[in-house]
Amino acid sequence: MAEEFQTDSRRMLGRLREVMAEDGHGQARLDRITRLIADSMSTDVCSVYLFRDPETLELCATEGLKPEAVHQTRMRLGEGLVGRVARTGKIVNTADAPKEQGFRYMPETGEEIYSAFSGVPIQRLGETLGVLVVQSKAARKYNDEEIYALEVVAMVLAEMAELGAFVGDEAALSARHTKPRLFRGTSGQEGSAEGHVWLHEPRVVITNPIADDPVRESQRLNEAVEQLRVSVDQMLAGAASGDAEQLQVLEAYRMFANSKGWMRRMEADIQRGLSAEAAVEKEQTQARLRLSQASDQYLRERLHDLDDLSNRLLRILTGQGKETGAEMPADPILVARNIGPAELLDYGRALRGIVLEQGSVGSHAAVVARALAIPLVIHAPEVTNEALNGDHIMVDGDQGVVHLRPEDTVVTAFRDKIAMQAKAQERYASIRDTETVTQCGTRISLTMNAGLMADLPSLESSGAEGVGLFRTELQFLIRNKMPTRSELSAIYSRVLDSAGGKRVVFRTLDIGSDKVLSYMKPADEPNPALGWRAIRVGLDKPGVMRMQLQALLRAANGRPLTVMFPFVAQYDEYRAARAEMDKALERERILGHALPESLEIGAMLETPSLAFAPKRFFEEVQFLSIGGNDLKQFFFAADRENERVRRRYDTLNVSFLTFLQRIVERCEETGTPLSFCGEDAGRPLEAVCLAAMGLRALSMRPASIGPVKSLLLRVDLGAVRQVIEDAAENGEQSVRRAVLDHLRNMS
Ligand code: PEP
Ligand code: MG
């Protein structure tokens, strides 16, 4: 590129900066900018179109078109050439605009006499804010240098728009980040919360997109990149060697940090008048654009890495780290692209709600959010781009909806909902110590599911009779290296202490499938849910299982202990696991450690095969717990992690209930205690049906105990059973409607 052009571009940016420094309201600024560009590029028209709302673009300033058209001419996204640029995010550059596909004639602008058209998207970090257009009478195509200059100006305009530079009297534009926004995501944890935004990764604000001393900017960039390289090397040196995923990310960081192409492009942008920060952000915008178009998972991950790295570099350059000076609000709602379980635990119960752009229902962050009972919405697109620290925000974890900067009507409705939920909570609190006995006199034991120390206060507050499922893998998931036996033993001991004599069912490590440990990854498997997981790993590589069993025995230290094995598919597996426990006991005896006062060993029934195991198995196992989440996915062959299919089959499907009834009967034959600990146990309607099918012990998340108990206290299980049988008799596929009608009529 010619040196002369670089100077021109720099001169244009220099003038732009002067305009920005001058006093004046937003509209006057925009007007001056269009004039300046038209003048610098010797072109007849320069116009700026900005989004008025997500679907409509508005002509906000022009040099060359009729001034009356400003704030009058509007077009829908995708309409005309301007709309096309906005929708695709791609430049349109043509010598003969009327011949272009999609051209729309707008008489109010007087534009029929202009032949050449070039439109460049005004983008910031992958979000299109508007379109910058130049036009000329002569039928000529703008050359590469001119297009490049427009791109740079468009970027600076985006930065200025972000800073609210075009807002003010007469501008007819509202400031960015001020309008109400609704985000539709997916529910990760139920519950509603109101609060103020706390961004996990603070937004870097660039206040100086244009610079007049390229030598200095280049030096700043080089120093910052050097600092970045050093920090990446340090991170690599400190990374856990077994954590292949973390290493892959860090290697990608290192690759990008040393990439010559990346540096060269940023250097070139600086030579053309951008500040070091703006040059970094321009690259970041490009990466985000590619990200929005890439479907390949690997490429997407690497583009995310580049995005993260750019953020780090920007924080070094601007000095805006975690210490941006912003104070966490008293009622923080965490907004992040994604977050790890350990970081989430650090925030702990201080958070009122969580909104993530990514994540999945089974992700570790979701597991922690559930343990902390914090409403969580995942898959809220673009929320980190839109939310600012301190924004008013409402999270509806039941519907997976987020209201950012909500209007008054929404606020009122939402607060009504929260108040109703609070009332219900009061009702539940009033029955906390009431025994769960149904109208027909059947006693149902309600226990809670847990896995983290953070869960345990709920044992008291929920009125749970004990912990029916302690998912021990969570302690492994929140660490980046394998915990030691003594660490585990200390944790289990604290769990037993907190339980204060209530029964705690420790489930041995259930890893694999959706629960993958970064430091103990199984080889890629085509179907991980059907693969090497849980007890299969435990039996094939017994070292970890032995260590865990010893930790449990030591933690019990003479107290009663209950242990169950996950994902047992056949009798033999149970026997082999039981034998491991016997060996562990023997070892403890030899070492002279105190043995548990009583020891109960059970299994989870999570595969249909175990329901048909020999009678001997039912006689031998001391208790069984139905893992409904897994059992249902295998019964219906519907992946519990797959949004497309996971809700397709109803738990209250007659086939599934009949199957559960068969399991109840088999346990009754042998007197084997049976419970149910899948998520369905915590849904009141499902819980009533499970009880009607003969289940007498249900384990659920603590927040569900109140609603489940409240309903159970009011029902007659015999009557519900009759409704279920009648519905089945009538050929219904699911008994949901019939039972719901019955319950409604009851009250
Ligand atoms: C289940 O499968 O129902 C269960 C309780 O275990 P997890 O959800 O941990 O697989
Ligand atoms: Mg399971």
PDB file of N, CA and C in Angstrom, residues 4 12 15 94 119 140 146 160 194 222 305 345 347 370 377 412 424 433 467 487 533 546 560 573 621 688 715 726:
ATOM      1  N   GLU A   4       1.870   7.197   0.521  1.00  0.00           N
ATOM      2  CA  GLU A   4       1.057   8.408   0.384  1.00  0.00           C
ATOM      3  C   GLU A   4      -0.363   8.159   0.918  1.00  0.00           C
ATOM      4  N   MET A  12      -6.912  11.820   7.485  1.00  0.00           N
ATOM      5  CA  MET A  12      -8.368  11.785   7.646  1.00  0.00           C
ATOM      6  C   MET A  12      -8.731  11.452   9.096  1.00  0.00           C
ATOM      7  N   ARG A  15      -8.141  14.378  11.348  1.00  0.00           N
ATOM      8  CA  ARG A  15      -9.225  15.372  11.291  1.00  0.00           C
ATOM      9  C   ARG A  15     -10.450  14.862  12.058  1.00  0.00           C
ATOM     10  N   THR A  94     -19.852  -1.161  -5.603  1.00  0.00           N
ATOM     11  CA  THR A  94     -20.287  -1.327  -6.989  1.00  0.00           C
ATOM     12  C   THR A  94     -20.230  -0.003  -7.746  1.00  0.00           C
ATOM     13  N   GLY A 119     -20.750   0.522   0.569  1.00  0.00           N
ATOM     14  CA  GLY A 119     -21.279   0.478   1.937  1.00  0.00           C
ATOM     15  C   GLY A 119     -20.420  -0.429   2.798  1.00  0.00           C
ATOM     16  N   ARG A 140     -17.777   4.683 -10.974  1.00  0.00           N
ATOM     17  CA  ARG A 140     -16.451   4.128 -10.693  1.00  0.00           C
ATOM     18  C   ARG A 140     -16.537   3.251  -9.446  1.00  0.00           C
ATOM     19  N   GLU A 146      -9.296   3.051  -0.692  1.00  0.00           N
ATOM     20  CA  GLU A 146     -10.440   3.842  -0.214  1.00  0.00           C
ATOM     21  C   GLU A 146     -11.345   2.992   0.685  1.00  0.00           C
ATOM     22  N   MET A 160     -16.946   5.261  18.712  1.00  0.00           N
ATOM     23  CA  MET A 160     -17.550   6.498  19.217  1.00  0.00           C
ATOM     24  C   MET A 160     -19.005   6.259  19.601  1.00  0.00           C
ATOM     25  N   GLU A 194     -33.832 -10.590  40.872  1.00  0.00           N
ATOM     26  CA  GLU A 194     -33.682  -9.220  40.388  1.00  0.00           C
ATOM     27  C   GLU A 194     -32.389  -8.666  40.976  1.00  0.00           C
ATOM     28  N   ASN A 222       3.975  -3.362  20.875  1.00  0.00           N
ATOM     29  CA  ASN A 222       5.027  -4.372  21.023  1.00  0.00           C
ATOM     30  C   ASN A 222       5.312  -4.687  22.485  1.00  0.00           C
ATOM     31  N   ASP A 305     -10.461 -18.616  21.622  1.00  0.00           N
ATOM     32  CA  ASP A 305      -9.162 -18.409  22.266  1.00  0.00           C
ATOM     33  C   ASP A 305      -8.563 -17.076  21.826  1.00  0.00           C
ATOM     34  N   LEU A 345     -17.811 -20.944  42.353  1.00  0.00           N
ATOM     35  CA  LEU A 345     -17.831 -21.213  43.797  1.00  0.00           C
ATOM     36  C   LEU A 345     -17.205 -20.067  44.582  1.00  0.00           C
ATOM     37  N   TYR A 347     -17.448 -16.942  43.910  1.00  0.00           N
ATOM     38  CA  TYR A 347     -18.496 -15.933  44.134  1.00  0.00           C
ATOM     39  C   TYR A 347     -19.478 -16.435  45.202  1.00  0.00           C
ATOM     40  N   ARG A 370     -26.786 -24.974  40.551  1.00  0.00           N
ATOM     41  CA  ARG A 370     -27.883 -25.733  41.154  1.00  0.00           C
ATOM     42  C   ARG A 370     -27.599 -25.994  42.627  1.00  0.00           C
ATOM     43  N   VAL A 377     -29.614 -18.747  33.745  1.00  0.00           N
ATOM     44  CA  VAL A 377     -30.062 -18.832  32.351  1.00  0.00           C
ATOM     45  C   VAL A 377     -28.820 -19.020  31.499  1.00  0.00           C
ATOM     46  N   THR A 412     -42.826  -4.495  37.278  1.00  0.00           N
ATOM     47  CA  THR A 412     -43.957  -4.743  38.173  1.00  0.00           C
ATOM     48  C   THR A 412     -44.391  -6.201  38.097  1.00  0.00           C
ATOM     49  N   ALA A 424     -44.897 -18.511  48.627  1.00  0.00           N
ATOM     50  CA  ALA A 424     -44.879 -19.980  48.588  1.00  0.00           C
ATOM     51  C   ALA A 424     -43.768 -20.484  49.507  1.00  0.00           C
ATOM     52  N   ASP A 433     -40.990 -28.871  59.311  1.00  0.00           N
ATOM     53  CA  ASP A 433     -40.785 -29.942  60.285  1.00  0.00           C
ATOM     54  C   ASP A 433     -41.946 -30.932  60.345  1.00  0.00           C
ATOM     55  N   VAL A 467     -29.352 -36.897  53.295  1.00  0.00           N
ATOM     56  CA  VAL A 467     -28.873 -36.714  51.923  1.00  0.00           C
ATOM     57  C   VAL A 467     -29.054 -38.054  51.205  1.00  0.00           C
ATOM     58  N   GLU A 487      -7.416 -35.245  51.633  1.00  0.00           N
ATOM     59  CA  GLU A 487      -8.325 -34.123  51.328  1.00  0.00           C
ATOM     60  C   GLU A 487      -9.771 -34.620  51.287  1.00  0.00           C
ATOM     61  N   ARG A 533     -17.669 -45.261  31.808  1.00  0.00           N
ATOM     62  CA  ARG A 533     -18.060 -44.269  32.806  1.00  0.00           C
ATOM     63  C   ARG A 533     -18.375 -44.947  34.137  1.00  0.00           C
ATOM     64  N   ARG A 546     -10.448 -47.379  45.139  1.00  0.00           N
ATOM     65  CA  ARG A 546      -9.907 -47.819  46.447  1.00  0.00           C
ATOM     66  C   ARG A 546      -9.595 -46.618  47.322  1.00  0.00           C
ATOM     67  N   PRO A 560     -21.865 -44.451  61.428  1.00  0.00           N
ATOM     68  CA  PRO A 560     -22.518 -45.234  60.366  1.00  0.00           C
ATOM     69  C   PRO A 560     -22.139 -44.678  58.993  1.00  0.00           C
ATOM     70  N   GLU A 573     -21.100 -56.624  38.430  1.00  0.00           N
ATOM     71  CA  GLU A 573     -20.441 -55.342  38.709  1.00  0.00           C
ATOM     72  C   GLU A 573     -20.653 -54.954  40.172  1.00  0.00           C
ATOM     73  N   VAL A 621     -28.137 -56.884  47.548  1.00  0.00           N
ATOM     74  CA  VAL A 621     -27.890 -55.447  47.650  1.00  0.00           C
ATOM     75  C   VAL A 621     -28.696 -54.895  48.845  1.00  0.00           C
ATOM     76  N   VAL A 688     -45.681 -37.153  43.037  1.00  0.00           N
ATOM     77  CA  VAL A 688     -46.938 -37.781  43.461  1.00  0.00           C
ATOM     78  C   VAL A 688     -47.161 -39.087  42.683  1.00  0.00           C
ATOM     79  N   VAL A 715     -52.597 -35.259  49.026  1.00  0.00           N
ATOM     80  CA  VAL A 715     -53.146 -36.274  48.103  1.00  0.00           C
ATOM     81  C   VAL A 715     -53.450 -37.607  48.786  1.00  0.00           C
ATOM     82  N   ASP A 726     -56.679 -45.884  35.246  1.00  0.00           N
ATOM     83  CA  ASP A 726     -57.767 -45.590  34.301  1.00  0.00           C
ATOM     84  C   ASP A 726     -57.213 -44.987  33.010  1.00  0.00           C
TER      85      ASP A 726
END
